[in-house]
Amino acid sequence: MMQVYIVYMGSLPEGEYVTSSQHQNILEEVVVGSSVEDILVRSYRRSFNGFAAKLTVDERLKLASMEKVVSVFPSRTLQLHTTRSWDFMGLNLSITRKRSVESNLIVGVIDTGIWPESESFSDEGFGPAPKKWKGACNGGKNFTCNNKIIGARYYTPAPYDTARDEEGHGSHTASTASGNEVKDASFYGVGQGTARGGVPSGRIVAYKVCFPGGCDSAGVLGAFDDAIADGVDVITISIGGDSAVDFSEDVISIGAFHAMAKGVLTLNSAGNSGPGLTASVAPWLMSVAASTTDRLFVDKVALGNGKAISGYSINSFAMKGRRFPLVYGKEISKSCQELSSQECNPGCVNGSLVKGKIVICQSFKNYPEVRKAGAAGSVLLNNEFDKVSFVVSLPAVAVSQDSLSSLISYKESTKTPVAEILKTEAVKDFDAPVVVGFSSRGPNAIVPEILKPDISAPGVDILAAFSPLAQASIDSEDKRKPTYNIISGTSMSCPHVAGVAAYVKSFHPDWSPSAIKSAIMTTAWAMNSSKNTEAEFAYGSGHVNPVKTINPGLVYETFKQDYIKMLCNIGYDENKVRIISGDDSACPKGSDKAPPKDLNYPSMAAQVSSGKSFVVNFPRTVTNVGVANSTYRAKVLQNSKISIKVVPEVLSFKSLNEKKSFSVTVTGKGVPHGAIVSASLVWSDGNHWVRSPIVVHA
């Protein structure tokens, strides 16, 4: 049986031009009884070397045994994982910007495509594309680029052979990263304000890799191959798998590695499997968790007894003071068992029994059944996510189990129970930011000594551009065609940090991807572990703080050779390392004595044996990017369960870009299995506070 495999062959050979015919020649060595033209799906030859092909298991094994091949792995189907959010983070409309420099920045968005007619992507006031742009507008039929969307490509099969966004996701992420400032944007009046991206003057390139069936990893790798060669400055990809896989078989990891080697930072969503583990774990990319902002969308059910029950939904409908009878369970169906009726399961909501009434449902996902039956509205159980609002296609509100029980008690207490569902309104959330329940967590399943996710950013109830071809809600018969929609997910948090990365690059065009990443991580707001029980495994270094990122003082830098050394340390042999790096990289002598925790990462993490005493040392080097003559002193925010010593405690710099090294030693008497103990180190010169979390887990 044949299936599509990706054959990864590392970096492009120096000084050589790789062609599809070379990949065909390799296939001819192993393929029997098939035309290589028919089985070669895609060649990767612009930014790295490899191809995708339809192969049998035997053919796969033959290719995997070839000396020039790093890995051969199945092409997987990956999944897709604002008005207020930027103000919440301090990046308001009056913030200092370098708009002329921003205009030369190119954000590559690997997603579901883009809706070019959106106001967020108008090119009014934009000049020609930056001179460094080497890409193309290959958007398919009826797709036109402009001076805002300067390029587009698609990697999806017919009938989805266009870069036009039919799902809304790609337009939403693109506008969050770099959309224009659009006044009075809202979802039918909900969340009204100025929608904008992190770098509104930046340019966008859309790489469409997803269609309704998912996101084919062979196409994802093709998008990276093109984006790097096209000349983008930042890549945002809100896509991922269900679980972490080896770096050499993870297309996002592979693509991001080669992007890093060319000076391009990749931002990747941590995933929506919380409290499960994140699949975004490579140290050369930035993994982004999702958290709340200080704006909550709430809805109320006004009861006939004068009391009200609060819940969460994006409900754009108003009942205008009218009250409707409440019905529940056996009252809504003549044919279903009571439990099925309580859940409003398909076929269990009888139109003649619910028309003009508000239906109580024990399942949120079944509200479309209530709408189809002609009900006036619905009160739904939300027992999964706290403080997350979802768009509904009829007057409806999702409430907690306690609130639903109170509603049922009211219904049973009177012969004529009635209620009114009010339109959604925005209120202040004083607990924000808090990492949302669906956001995937650490620890890192591949390299436990690299803390993931790296950072948290707004990912709950984000208003941004949308495609009018997409469903407004989970209701497939929702006829509304919004141009802006409110969505939640780590897919939404990821482009926020991509926008911040581009913002940093507008002030520091020559900074390396790791310097930008370090600036974002070390200036982050410290988050409250009492509100996030998984602590750093939930939020990494903390919540992104855009305004501070452009002046971090010190940065932790890592380059390709540092990552190569780490790959040696986790078991990659020298031949595989050389193929990946594209040069004569060798595993350094003694590298087996240098564990991954020694990577010069802005956060510090170590896995220790549970219940046993430990001593862990973290060597680090910082680069001065603040003031030439400056002195930084170490301050440790201690945890009583561990002892931390920093040597030296003072770092004195005499020039910019000067480097200084130090070590952090952590001592403890034992960490219980599955537990996390954390503290933090802050280097400060009185004007800059360079904070790194220190995490020990068992």
XYZ file of C-alpha atoms in Angstrom, residues 13-585:
573
model
C 24.474 21.429 -0.782
C 26.721 24.498 -0.801
C 27.282 25.923 -4.257
C 24.924 23.444 -5.901
C 21.486 23.947 -7.405
C 19.065 21.181 -6.540
C 16.496 20.241 -9.196
C 13.411 18.055 -9.206
C 15.164 15.757 -11.639
C 17.792 15.006 -8.973
C 15.002 13.912 -6.641
C 13.532 11.811 -9.447
C 16.917 10.155 -9.929
C 16.995 9.198 -6.245
C 13.497 7.741 -6.537
C 14.498 5.710 -9.595
C 17.053 3.899 -7.432
C 14.338 2.466 -5.166
C 11.008 2.532 -7.016
C 9.809 -0.533 -8.877
C 6.930 -0.663 -11.357
C 5.887 3.009 -11.147
C 6.714 6.181 -13.028
C 8.665 8.533 -10.747
C 6.831 11.500 -12.289
C 3.578 10.035 -10.994
C 4.766 9.409 -7.447
C 6.828 12.592 -6.824
C 4.409 14.893 -4.991
C 6.619 17.883 -4.231
C 10.293 18.911 -4.291
C 11.880 21.075 -1.592
C 14.845 22.858 -3.124
C 14.677 26.599 -2.435
C 15.679 26.719 1.253
C 16.505 23.104 2.129
C 16.682 19.735 0.419
C 14.081 16.986 0.203
C 10.897 15.810 -1.441
C 7.521 14.217 -0.819
C 6.551 11.078 -2.730
C 4.032 8.240 -2.755
C 5.956 5.205 -1.541
C 5.496 1.650 -0.340
C 6.936 0.583 3.015
C 9.819 -1.223 1.278
C 10.656 1.842 -0.816
C 10.578 3.986 2.303
C 13.040 1.686 4.081
C 15.424 1.714 1.094
C 15.407 5.516 1.001
C 15.899 5.765 4.766
C 19.054 3.648 4.494
C 20.684 6.056 2.013
C 23.628 7.980 3.424
C 22.394 11.393 2.198
C 18.931 11.013 3.739
C 18.244 12.351 7.264
C 14.771 10.906 7.727
C 11.789 9.459 5.891
C 8.437 9.859 7.629
C 4.731 9.823 6.736
C 3.082 13.085 5.739
C 0.691 13.700 8.640
C -2.477 15.738 8.754
C -1.886 18.618 11.132
C -4.645 20.716 12.706
C -5.367 24.393 13.022
C -4.929 25.142 16.570
C -7.916 42.270 17.853
C -9.574 45.266 19.262
C -8.697 45.068 22.947
C -5.706 42.724 23.090
C -3.023 45.181 21.918
C -4.245 47.906 24.290
C -4.253 45.375 27.125
C -0.574 44.683 26.446
C 0.272 48.392 26.275
C 0.863 48.562 22.524
C -1.762 51.264 22.001
C -2.400 53.502 19.010
C -0.089 56.237 20.304
C 2.951 54.013 20.874
C 6.231 54.993 19.200
C 6.653 53.256 15.852
C 9.098 53.307 12.971
C 6.471 53.043 10.250
C 8.908 53.393 7.347
C 10.960 50.496 8.722
C 7.786 48.511 9.512
C 6.796 48.929 5.879
C 9.895 46.961 4.875
C 9.012 44.057 7.162
C 7.393 40.973 5.646
C 5.316 38.612 7.775
C 4.833 35.123 6.335
C 1.564 33.489 7.430
C 1.310 29.705 6.960
C -2.385 28.979 7.408
C -5.726 28.660 5.536
C -5.026 31.486 3.096
C -6.303 35.048 3.238
C -9.304 37.162 2.209
C -7.625 39.943 0.186
C -10.706 42.173 0.031
C -10.765 42.687 3.824
C -10.189 46.251 5.033
C -7.412 44.831 7.189
C -5.463 44.090 4.017
C -6.187 47.209 1.961
C -3.031 48.691 0.417
C -4.183 52.288 0.577
C -1.127 54.386 1.434
C 1.345 51.548 0.825
C 4.209 51.851 -1.639
C 5.707 49.024 -3.720
C 6.903 45.803 -2.086
C 10.302 45.947 -0.320
C 13.282 45.437 -2.621
C 14.342 42.320 -0.716
C 11.102 40.549 -1.702
C 11.863 37.561 -3.948
C 8.467 35.857 -3.942
C 5.452 35.761 -6.215
C 1.693 36.128 -6.265
C 0.569 32.619 -7.163
C -2.813 32.808 -5.485
C -4.816 30.961 -8.123
C -7.991 32.028 -9.891
C -9.646 35.319 -8.941
C -6.905 36.151 -6.467
C -5.053 39.443 -6.700
C -2.227 40.604 -4.460
C -1.615 44.259 -3.643
C 0.985 46.379 -1.859
C -0.185 45.033 1.532
C -0.551 41.349 0.598
C 2.564 41.265 -1.567
C 2.564 37.525 -2.197
C 0.466 34.389 -1.961
C 0.902 30.671 -2.652
C -1.210 27.584 -2.092
C -0.264 23.949 -1.410
C -3.774 22.527 -1.314
C -5.450 20.214 -3.855
C -8.463 20.977 -6.053
C -11.083 22.234 -5.427
C -9.112 24.232 -2.845
C -6.465 25.336 -5.360
C -6.483 29.004 -4.379
C -4.849 31.119 -1.702
C -8.258 32.591 -0.936
C -9.327 31.871 2.643
C -12.529 29.851 2.893
C -12.280 29.067 6.618
C -11.539 32.464 8.163
C -8.633 31.215 10.284
C -5.838 32.521 8.049
C -7.375 35.964 7.639
C -7.825 36.156 11.398
C -4.191 35.269 12.193
C -2.761 37.467 9.422
C -4.683 40.538 10.559
C -3.694 39.896 14.191
C -0.009 39.887 13.237
C 0.063 42.712 10.706
C -3.431 43.917 9.781
C -4.192 47.576 9.086
C -5.870 49.801 11.655
C -9.619 49.439 10.997
C -11.960 51.640 13.042
C -15.355 50.467 14.305
C -14.665 46.787 13.636
C -16.974 44.393 15.502
C -18.916 41.165 15.306
C -22.405 42.587 14.712
C -21.829 45.233 17.364
C -20.028 42.971 19.863
C -16.446 43.980 20.716
C -16.498 47.212 18.737
C -13.225 49.109 18.455
C -10.166 49.573 16.249
C -8.898 46.244 14.940
C -5.194 46.162 14.109
C -2.116 43.989 13.978
C 1.166 44.265 15.855
C 2.829 45.951 12.877
C 0.008 47.603 10.885
C 2.467 49.026 8.343
C 4.044 45.640 7.640
C 3.534 43.507 4.526
C 1.898 40.091 4.480
C 2.506 36.934 2.454
C -0.082 34.160 2.681
C 0.915 30.503 2.310
C -2.227 28.356 2.217
C -1.591 24.819 3.486
C -4.944 23.964 5.092
C -8.336 22.985 3.744
C -11.411 21.544 5.531
C -9.739 18.133 5.920
C -6.734 19.551 7.801
C -3.230 20.714 6.942
C -1.030 18.311 4.991
C 2.495 18.297 6.417
C 4.072 17.901 2.949
C 2.456 21.215 2.023
C 3.541 22.821 5.302
C 7.163 21.958 4.555
C 6.720 23.349 1.032
C 5.453 26.624 2.513
C 8.547 26.911 4.717
C 10.774 26.145 1.717
C 9.196 29.032 -0.207
C 8.778 31.512 2.662
C 12.471 31.416 3.594
C 13.551 31.883 -0.025
C 10.909 34.563 -0.635
C 12.538 36.831 1.935
C 10.045 36.984 4.811
C 11.284 38.411 8.139
C 9.000 36.483 10.501
C 6.929 33.309 10.070
C 3.756 32.683 12.053
C 2.188 29.233 11.907
C -0.854 28.440 14.056
C -0.837 24.752 13.170
C 0.427 21.616 14.879
C 0.121 17.931 15.573
C -1.511 16.108 18.455
C 1.798 15.214 20.080
C 5.482 16.054 19.878
C 7.616 14.000 17.471
C 11.353 13.737 16.835
C 12.758 16.967 15.390
C 13.884 15.191 12.202
C 10.298 14.043 11.515
C 8.492 17.254 12.503
C 7.942 19.484 9.458
C 7.429 22.621 11.572
C 10.647 21.910 13.462
C 12.526 21.218 10.206
C 11.187 24.335 8.495
C 11.825 26.533 11.537
C 15.419 25.253 11.819
C 16.250 26.317 8.283
C 14.404 29.606 8.812
C 16.526 30.249 11.917
C 19.694 29.493 9.936
C 18.654 32.244 7.478
C 17.832 34.755 10.217
C 14.061 34.230 10.339
C 12.203 33.608 13.620
C 9.270 31.173 13.553
C 6.351 31.599 15.955
C 4.226 28.491 16.551
C 1.047 27.943 18.548
C 1.493 25.703 21.588
C -1.709 23.789 20.746
C -5.249 23.456 22.077
C -4.875 20.115 23.893
C -4.619 21.532 27.410
C -4.007 20.293 29.967
C -2.217 17.868 27.618
C 1.334 18.398 26.386
C 2.396 20.855 23.695
C 3.695 19.508 20.376
C 5.664 22.728 19.753
C 8.953 21.918 21.472
C 11.938 22.794 19.227
C 14.279 25.315 20.891
C 14.884 27.260 17.657
C 11.233 28.301 17.366
C 9.022 30.205 19.777
C 6.074 28.323 21.240
C 3.110 30.469 22.311
C 0.474 29.672 24.938
C -2.929 31.392 25.127
C -4.172 33.570 27.953
C -7.045 35.907 28.735
C -7.181 39.683 28.374
C -8.935 42.094 30.709
C -12.039 42.100 28.493
C -14.652 39.418 29.090
C -17.681 38.853 26.880
C -20.532 37.943 29.211
C -24.216 37.295 28.765
C -27.092 37.166 31.225
C -30.333 35.261 31.536
C -32.961 37.450 33.231
C -35.425 35.169 35.076
C -39.074 35.784 35.759
C -38.404 36.013 39.512
C -36.198 39.070 39.033
C -32.901 37.223 39.434
C -30.237 36.827 36.745
C -27.751 34.119 35.819
C -24.480 35.052 34.103
C -22.573 33.067 31.513
C -20.391 33.423 28.448
C -21.223 33.653 24.747
C -20.822 35.858 21.709
C -24.537 36.521 21.302
C -25.315 39.335 18.878
C -29.089 38.907 19.203
C -31.393 40.908 21.484
C -34.797 39.732 22.751
C -35.718 43.396 23.360
C -37.410 42.867 26.697
C -39.532 39.872 25.684
C -39.633 36.853 27.968
C -40.129 33.317 26.743
C -41.153 30.077 28.492
C -38.375 27.750 29.662
C -38.474 24.086 28.613
C -36.190 21.163 29.450
C -35.754 17.408 29.152
C -38.956 15.477 28.393
C -40.734 18.708 27.464
C -38.748 19.086 24.226
C -39.089 15.588 22.751
C -41.751 12.913 22.274
C -39.389 10.180 21.069
C -36.058 10.367 22.951
C -34.988 9.193 26.368
C -34.785 11.940 28.968
C -30.962 12.120 29.052
C -30.790 12.568 25.252
C -33.451 15.259 25.458
C -31.589 17.025 28.256
C -28.532 17.133 26.010
C -30.590 18.291 22.992
C -29.087 15.521 20.882
C -29.839 15.397 17.126
C -33.408 14.249 16.526
C -34.393 15.002 20.122
C -35.581 18.613 19.786
C -39.182 18.684 18.539
C -40.069 21.916 16.755
C -43.724 21.844 17.793
C -42.676 21.637 21.451
C -39.938 24.290 21.503
C -41.053 26.949 19.030
C -41.081 30.326 20.774
C -39.423 28.912 23.908
C -36.005 28.954 25.554
C -34.522 25.449 25.690
C -32.198 24.331 28.476
C -29.423 22.049 27.142
C -26.829 19.977 28.990
C -24.530 20.133 25.928
C -23.095 23.265 24.310
C -22.298 21.625 20.969
C -25.960 20.781 20.306
C -27.316 24.326 20.215
C -27.629 24.166 16.376
C -30.331 21.512 16.918
C -32.250 24.018 19.037
C -31.956 26.714 16.374
C -33.100 24.334 13.628
C -36.182 23.461 15.663
C -37.232 27.115 15.805
C -36.673 27.811 19.492
C -36.469 31.395 20.717
C -33.158 30.747 22.482
C -31.126 28.366 24.609
C -29.230 28.161 27.885
C -26.313 25.748 27.523
C -23.933 23.918 29.817
C -20.268 24.857 29.510
C -18.292 22.533 31.785
C -15.024 22.695 29.816
C -13.597 26.219 29.662
C -14.013 29.038 32.142
C -14.269 32.609 30.841
C -14.225 31.640 27.149
C -17.048 32.851 24.919
C -18.030 31.241 21.629
C -20.154 32.621 18.803
C -23.721 31.264 18.794
C -26.274 31.297 15.975
C -29.334 32.122 18.115
C -29.902 33.944 21.414
C -27.932 31.641 23.720
C -25.603 31.680 26.693
C -23.267 29.026 28.116
C -23.283 28.723 31.915
C -21.555 26.669 34.599
C -23.023 23.508 36.115
C -23.970 25.404 39.282
C -25.724 28.128 37.296
C -27.559 25.576 35.173
C -28.711 23.789 38.327
C -29.987 27.113 39.700
C -31.872 27.724 36.467
C -33.490 24.267 36.594
C -34.422 24.851 40.258
C -36.125 28.121 39.293
C -37.976 26.366 36.470
C -39.278 23.704 38.844
C -40.342 26.267 41.438
C -43.037 27.926 39.363
C -45.829 26.929 36.987
C -44.864 29.624 34.458
C -41.046 29.798 34.265
C -39.926 32.508 31.836
C -36.643 34.181 30.940
C -34.978 36.662 28.620
C -31.485 36.191 27.168
C -29.697 39.522 26.897
C -27.217 40.566 24.222
C -23.532 40.008 24.998
C -21.706 42.852 26.703
C -18.031 43.438 27.540
C -16.892 43.695 31.164
C -13.529 44.097 32.895
C -11.697 40.954 34.010
C -9.414 41.885 36.890
C -7.860 38.395 37.063
C -6.262 38.640 33.607
C -3.957 37.432 32.296
C -4.574 33.764 33.102
C -3.607 30.864 30.817
C -6.804 29.336 29.448
C -7.646 25.687 30.071
C -7.366 24.548 26.438
C -3.804 25.883 26.007
C -1.331 22.974 25.759
C 1.218 22.653 28.554
C 4.736 21.510 29.270
C 6.887 19.685 30.047
C 8.753 19.284 26.777
C 8.221 15.677 25.679
C 11.331 15.565 23.450
C 13.864 17.634 25.435
C 12.596 18.003 29.025
C 15.431 20.441 29.819
C 14.106 23.070 27.392
C 11.111 24.857 28.915
C 8.045 24.951 26.660
C 5.870 26.841 25.921
C 8.119 29.925 25.789
C 5.606 32.711 26.320
C 1.906 33.440 26.738
C -0.164 35.972 24.794
C -3.823 36.914 24.273
C -5.709 33.986 22.770
C -9.213 34.277 24.199
C -12.088 36.136 22.488
C -9.932 37.856 19.877
C -11.658 40.018 17.261
C -9.905 40.047 13.881
C -10.549 39.818 10.131
C -12.567 36.902 8.786
C -13.628 35.377 5.490
C -17.256 35.805 4.384
C -17.051 32.311 2.860
C -16.464 30.754 6.285
C -18.978 29.607 8.885
C -19.532 32.273 11.516
C -20.045 29.609 14.213
C -20.066 25.819 14.648
C -23.593 25.859 13.225
C -23.209 24.780 9.584
C -26.456 26.580 8.710
C -25.468 29.902 10.271
C -26.127 32.258 7.331
C -24.282 35.289 8.685
C -21.242 36.464 6.725
C -19.106 38.453 9.160
C -16.049 40.344 7.951
C -14.690 40.287 11.526
C -15.146 37.453 13.993
C -14.325 36.655 17.617
C -12.325 33.432 18.030
C -10.263 31.759 20.764
C -7.248 29.459 20.555
C -3.466 29.356 20.691
C -3.906 30.056 16.978
C -4.843 33.581 18.082
C -2.020 34.037 20.611
C 0.710 32.973 18.167
C 0.253 35.860 15.668
C 0.204 38.334 18.564
C 3.786 37.348 19.377
C 4.671 37.295 15.665
C 3.498 40.908 15.542
C 5.642 41.700 18.580
C 8.671 39.978 16.987
C 8.209 42.114 13.874
C 7.833 45.195 16.091
C 11.183 44.394 17.755
C 12.781 43.835 14.350
C 11.595 47.280 13.210
C 13.850 48.777 15.911
C 16.646 46.214 15.620
C 16.782 44.976 11.997
C 20.105 43.216 12.536
C 19.147 41.194 15.603
C 19.274 37.413 15.318
C 16.116 35.311 15.794
C 17.408 34.241 19.218
C 18.047 37.848 20.278
C 14.480 38.807 19.365
C 13.151 35.727 21.129
C 15.242 36.492 24.213
C 14.021 40.111 24.279
C 10.411 38.898 24.262
C 10.978 36.252 26.949
C 13.107 38.219 29.421
C 10.852 41.309 29.420
C 7.627 39.313 29.871
C 5.214 40.055 32.713
C 5.629 37.580 35.536
C 2.382 35.616 35.840
C 0.703 34.403 39.010
C 1.277 30.695 39.631
C -1.636 30.642 42.101
C -3.969 31.301 39.154
C -2.117 28.877 36.854
C -1.529 25.616 38.677
C 0.962 24.331 36.085
C 2.979 27.562 36.504
C 5.805 27.841 33.932
C 4.544 24.714 32.152
C 1.462 26.818 31.343
C 2.972 30.220 30.552
C 6.716 29.734 30.044
C 8.542 32.993 30.783
C 5.281 34.854 31.368
C 2.964 37.134 29.415
C 4.341 39.076 26.451
C 4.983 42.762 27.208
C 5.471 44.405 23.775
C 6.558 47.885 24.871
C 9.517 46.577 26.889
C 10.770 44.178 24.209
C 12.599 46.819 22.175
C 14.930 47.646 25.072
C 15.716 44.433 26.977
C 19.211 45.445 28.159
C 20.732 41.981 27.809
C 19.948 39.086 25.470
C 20.723 35.371 25.463
C 21.833 34.371 21.966
C 21.969 30.927 20.386
C 23.031 30.148 16.851
C 22.939 27.209 14.473
C 26.114 25.676 15.861
C 24.681 25.777 19.406
C 21.600 23.884 18.273
C 23.758 21.405 16.357
C 25.682 20.736 19.564
C 22.397 20.144 21.372
C 21.298 17.681 18.673
C 24.559 15.811 19.234
C 23.807 15.749 22.944
C 20.404 14.119 22.442
C 21.740 11.351 20.220
C 22.009 12.603 16.628
C 25.051 11.083 14.941
C 27.632 13.209 13.157
C 26.492 12.185 9.676
C 22.886 13.211 10.365
C 24.058 16.478 11.939
C 26.148 17.365 8.881
C 23.267 16.688 6.504
C 20.900 18.842 8.561
C 23.376 21.715 8.931
C 24.602 21.644 5.343
C 28.205 22.162 6.404
C 31.055 20.235 8.025
C 29.563 20.510 11.509
